[in-house]
Amino acid sequence: MAQSVRLSDTLVKQAKAVGEVMSRSGAGQIEHWAKIGKIAEENPDLSYEFIRDSLLAKAEIDNGLVDDYEFDR
């Protein structure tokens, strides 16, 4: 369920600008930042790069963009 939240004009403008470059809406960019921030706060030992790569890997799996790997026996 969508909720309305009051945000500063500066944050919204920044999100729209960055979102445009990243092919996201302003709201989508804020959601992305919130998701990354939540993961980082819950896992302070993880780097941004690790978090980003983990989310990308999960998206690739969810969209069927990976092949099973079979180890030699």
mmCIF file with all atom_site columns, C-alpha atoms in Angstrom:
data_model
loop_
_atom_site.group_PDB
_atom_site.id
_atom_site.type_symbol
_atom_site.label_atom_id
_atom_site.label_alt_id
_atom_site.label_comp_id
_atom_site.label_asym_id
_atom_site.label_entity_id
_atom_site.label_seq_id
_atom_site.pdbx_PDB_ins_code
_atom_site.Cartn_x
_atom_site.Cartn_y
_atom_site.Cartn_z
_atom_site.occupancy
_atom_site.B_iso_or_equiv
_atom_site.pdbx_formal_charge
_atom_site.auth_seq_id
_atom_site.auth_comp_id
_atom_site.auth_asym_id
_atom_site.auth_atom_id
_atom_site.pdbx_PDB_model_num
ATOM 1  C CA . MET A 1 1  ? 0.000  0.000   0.000   1.00 0.00 ? 1  MET A CA 1
ATOM 2  C CA . ALA A 1 2  ? 1.424  3.358   -1.011  1.00 0.00 ? 2  ALA A CA 1
ATOM 3  C CA . GLN A 1 3  ? 1.937  5.997   1.678   1.00 0.00 ? 3  GLN A CA 1
ATOM 4  C CA . SER A 1 4  ? 2.566  9.724   1.451   1.00 0.00 ? 4  SER A CA 1
ATOM 5  C CA . VAL A 1 5  ? 5.709  11.005  3.163   1.00 0.00 ? 5  VAL A CA 1
ATOM 6  C CA . ARG A 1 6  ? 6.932  14.581  3.526   1.00 0.00 ? 6  ARG A CA 1
ATOM 7  C CA . LEU A 1 7  ? 10.456 15.026  2.159   1.00 0.00 ? 7  LEU A CA 1
ATOM 8  C CA . SER A 1 8  ? 12.599 18.103  1.708   1.00 0.00 ? 8  SER A CA 1
ATOM 9  C CA . ASP A 1 9  ? 12.489 19.803  -1.678  1.00 0.00 ? 9  ASP A CA 1
ATOM 10 C CA . THR A 1 10 ? 16.256 19.392  -1.944  1.00 0.00 ? 10 THR A CA 1
ATOM 11 C CA . LEU A 1 11 ? 16.104 15.609  -1.497  1.00 0.00 ? 11 LEU A CA 1
ATOM 12 C CA . VAL A 1 12 ? 13.294 15.297  -4.047  1.00 0.00 ? 12 VAL A CA 1
ATOM 13 C CA . LYS A 1 13 ? 15.190 17.431  -6.593  1.00 0.00 ? 13 LYS A CA 1
ATOM 14 C CA . GLN A 1 14 ? 18.365 15.382  -6.073  1.00 0.00 ? 14 GLN A CA 1
ATOM 15 C CA . ALA A 1 15 ? 16.426 12.130  -6.427  1.00 0.00 ? 15 ALA A CA 1
ATOM 16 C CA . LYS A 1 16 ? 14.829 13.306  -9.673  1.00 0.00 ? 16 LYS A CA 1
ATOM 17 C CA . ALA A 1 17 ? 18.216 14.300  -11.103 1.00 0.00 ? 17 ALA A CA 1
ATOM 18 C CA . VAL A 1 18 ? 19.963 11.064  -10.131 1.00 0.00 ? 18 VAL A CA 1
ATOM 19 C CA . GLY A 1 19 ? 16.906 9.017   -11.043 1.00 0.00 ? 19 GLY A CA 1
ATOM 20 C CA . GLU A 1 20 ? 16.888 10.486  -14.532 1.00 0.00 ? 20 GLU A CA 1
ATOM 21 C CA . VAL A 1 21 ? 20.455 9.286   -15.092 1.00 0.00 ? 21 VAL A CA 1
ATOM 22 C CA . MET A 1 22 ? 19.673 5.862   -13.606 1.00 0.00 ? 22 MET A CA 1
ATOM 23 C CA . SER A 1 23 ? 16.365 5.479   -15.540 1.00 0.00 ? 23 SER A CA 1
ATOM 24 C CA . ARG A 1 24 ? 14.301 5.678   -12.361 1.00 0.00 ? 24 ARG A CA 1
ATOM 25 C CA . SER A 1 25 ? 11.557 8.042   -11.281 1.00 0.00 ? 25 SER A CA 1
ATOM 26 C CA . GLY A 1 26 ? 12.276 10.376  -8.384  1.00 0.00 ? 26 GLY A CA 1
ATOM 27 C CA . ALA A 1 27 ? 10.212 8.138   -6.113  1.00 0.00 ? 27 ALA A CA 1
ATOM 28 C CA . GLY A 1 28 ? 11.979 5.065   -7.469  1.00 0.00 ? 28 GLY A CA 1
ATOM 29 C CA . GLN A 1 29 ? 15.361 6.630   -6.713  1.00 0.00 ? 29 GLN A CA 1
ATOM 30 C CA . ILE A 1 30 ? 14.335 7.450   -3.141  1.00 0.00 ? 30 ILE A CA 1
ATOM 31 C CA . GLU A 1 31 ? 13.101 3.861   -2.687  1.00 0.00 ? 31 GLU A CA 1
ATOM 32 C CA . HIS A 1 32 ? 16.431 2.611   -4.055  1.00 0.00 ? 32 HIS A CA 1
ATOM 33 C CA . TRP A 1 33 ? 18.389 4.808   -1.634  1.00 0.00 ? 33 TRP A CA 1
ATOM 34 C CA . ALA A 1 34 ? 16.176 3.642   1.245   1.00 0.00 ? 34 ALA A CA 1
ATOM 35 C CA . LYS A 1 35 ? 16.704 -0.019  0.331   1.00 0.00 ? 35 LYS A CA 1
ATOM 36 C CA . ILE A 1 36 ? 20.497 0.407   0.127   1.00 0.00 ? 36 ILE A CA 1
ATOM 37 C CA . GLY A 1 37 ? 20.557 2.416   3.364   1.00 0.00 ? 37 GLY A CA 1
ATOM 38 C CA . LYS A 1 38 ? 18.467 -0.152  5.232   1.00 0.00 ? 38 LYS A CA 1
ATOM 39 C CA . ILE A 1 39 ? 20.729 -3.002  4.126   1.00 0.00 ? 39 ILE A CA 1
ATOM 40 C CA . ALA A 1 40 ? 23.852 -0.988  5.000   1.00 0.00 ? 40 ALA A CA 1
ATOM 41 C CA . GLU A 1 41 ? 22.505 -0.067  8.429   1.00 0.00 ? 41 GLU A CA 1
ATOM 42 C CA . GLU A 1 42 ? 21.575 -3.682  9.199   1.00 0.00 ? 42 GLU A CA 1
ATOM 43 C CA . ASN A 1 43 ? 24.949 -4.950  7.889   1.00 0.00 ? 43 ASN A CA 1
ATOM 44 C CA . PRO A 1 44 ? 27.592 -2.322  8.728   1.00 0.00 ? 44 PRO A CA 1
ATOM 45 C CA . ASP A 1 45 ? 30.413 -4.689  7.774   1.00 0.00 ? 45 ASP A CA 1
ATOM 46 C CA . LEU A 1 46 ? 29.302 -4.841  4.106   1.00 0.00 ? 46 LEU A CA 1
ATOM 47 C CA . SER A 1 47 ? 30.648 -2.385  1.542   1.00 0.00 ? 47 SER A CA 1
ATOM 48 C CA . TYR A 1 48 ? 28.371 -0.506  -0.833  1.00 0.00 ? 48 TYR A CA 1
ATOM 49 C CA . GLU A 1 49 ? 29.901 -2.441  -3.731  1.00 0.00 ? 49 GLU A CA 1
ATOM 50 C CA . PHE A 1 50 ? 29.053 -5.781  -2.094  1.00 0.00 ? 50 PHE A CA 1
ATOM 51 C CA . ILE A 1 51 ? 25.478 -4.672  -1.412  1.00 0.00 ? 51 ILE A CA 1
ATOM 52 C CA . ARG A 1 52 ? 25.044 -3.407  -4.982  1.00 0.00 ? 52 ARG A CA 1
ATOM 53 C CA . ASP A 1 53 ? 26.524 -6.573  -6.499  1.00 0.00 ? 53 ASP A CA 1
ATOM 54 C CA . SER A 1 54 ? 24.369 -8.792  -4.261  1.00 0.00 ? 54 SER A CA 1
ATOM 55 C CA . LEU A 1 55 ? 21.190 -6.966  -5.294  1.00 0.00 ? 55 LEU A CA 1
ATOM 56 C CA . LEU A 1 56 ? 22.213 -7.202  -8.953  1.00 0.00 ? 56 LEU A CA 1
ATOM 57 C CA . ALA A 1 57 ? 22.906 -10.944 -8.617  1.00 0.00 ? 57 ALA A CA 1
ATOM 58 C CA . LYS A 1 58 ? 19.507 -11.488 -6.969  1.00 0.00 ? 58 LYS A CA 1
ATOM 59 C CA . ALA A 1 59 ? 17.763 -9.564  -9.757  1.00 0.00 ? 59 ALA A CA 1
ATOM 60 C CA . GLU A 1 60 ? 19.562 -11.664 -12.377 1.00 0.00 ? 60 GLU A CA 1
ATOM 61 C CA . ILE A 1 61 ? 18.456 -14.876 -10.632 1.00 0.00 ? 61 ILE A CA 1
ATOM 62 C CA . ASP A 1 62 ? 14.874 -13.621 -10.235 1.00 0.00 ? 62 ASP A CA 1
ATOM 63 C CA . ASN A 1 63 ? 14.744 -12.796 -13.964 1.00 0.00 ? 63 ASN A CA 1
ATOM 64 C CA . GLY A 1 64 ? 16.221 -16.097 -15.154 1.00 0.00 ? 64 GLY A CA 1
ATOM 65 C CA . LEU A 1 65 ? 19.448 -14.577 -16.437 1.00 0.00 ? 65 LEU A CA 1
ATOM 66 C CA . VAL A 1 66 ? 21.759 -17.201 -14.936 1.00 0.00 ? 66 VAL A CA 1
ATOM 67 C CA . ASP A 1 67 ? 22.648 -20.767 -15.855 1.00 0.00 ? 67 ASP A CA 1
ATOM 68 C CA . ASP A 1 68 ? 23.169 -23.636 -13.451 1.00 0.00 ? 68 ASP A CA 1
ATOM 69 C CA . TYR A 1 69 ? 26.803 -24.564 -12.988 1.00 0.00 ? 69 TYR A CA 1
ATOM 70 C CA . GLU A 1 70 ? 27.762 -28.198 -12.627 1.00 0.00 ? 70 GLU A CA 1
ATOM 71 C CA . PHE A 1 71 ? 31.008 -29.032 -10.892 1.00 0.00 ? 71 PHE A CA 1
ATOM 72 C CA . ASP A 1 72 ? 33.187 -31.828 -12.251 1.00 0.00 ? 72 ASP A CA 1
ATOM 73 C CA . ARG A 1 73 ? 33.299 -34.863 -10.030 1.00 0.00 ? 73 ARG A CA 1
#
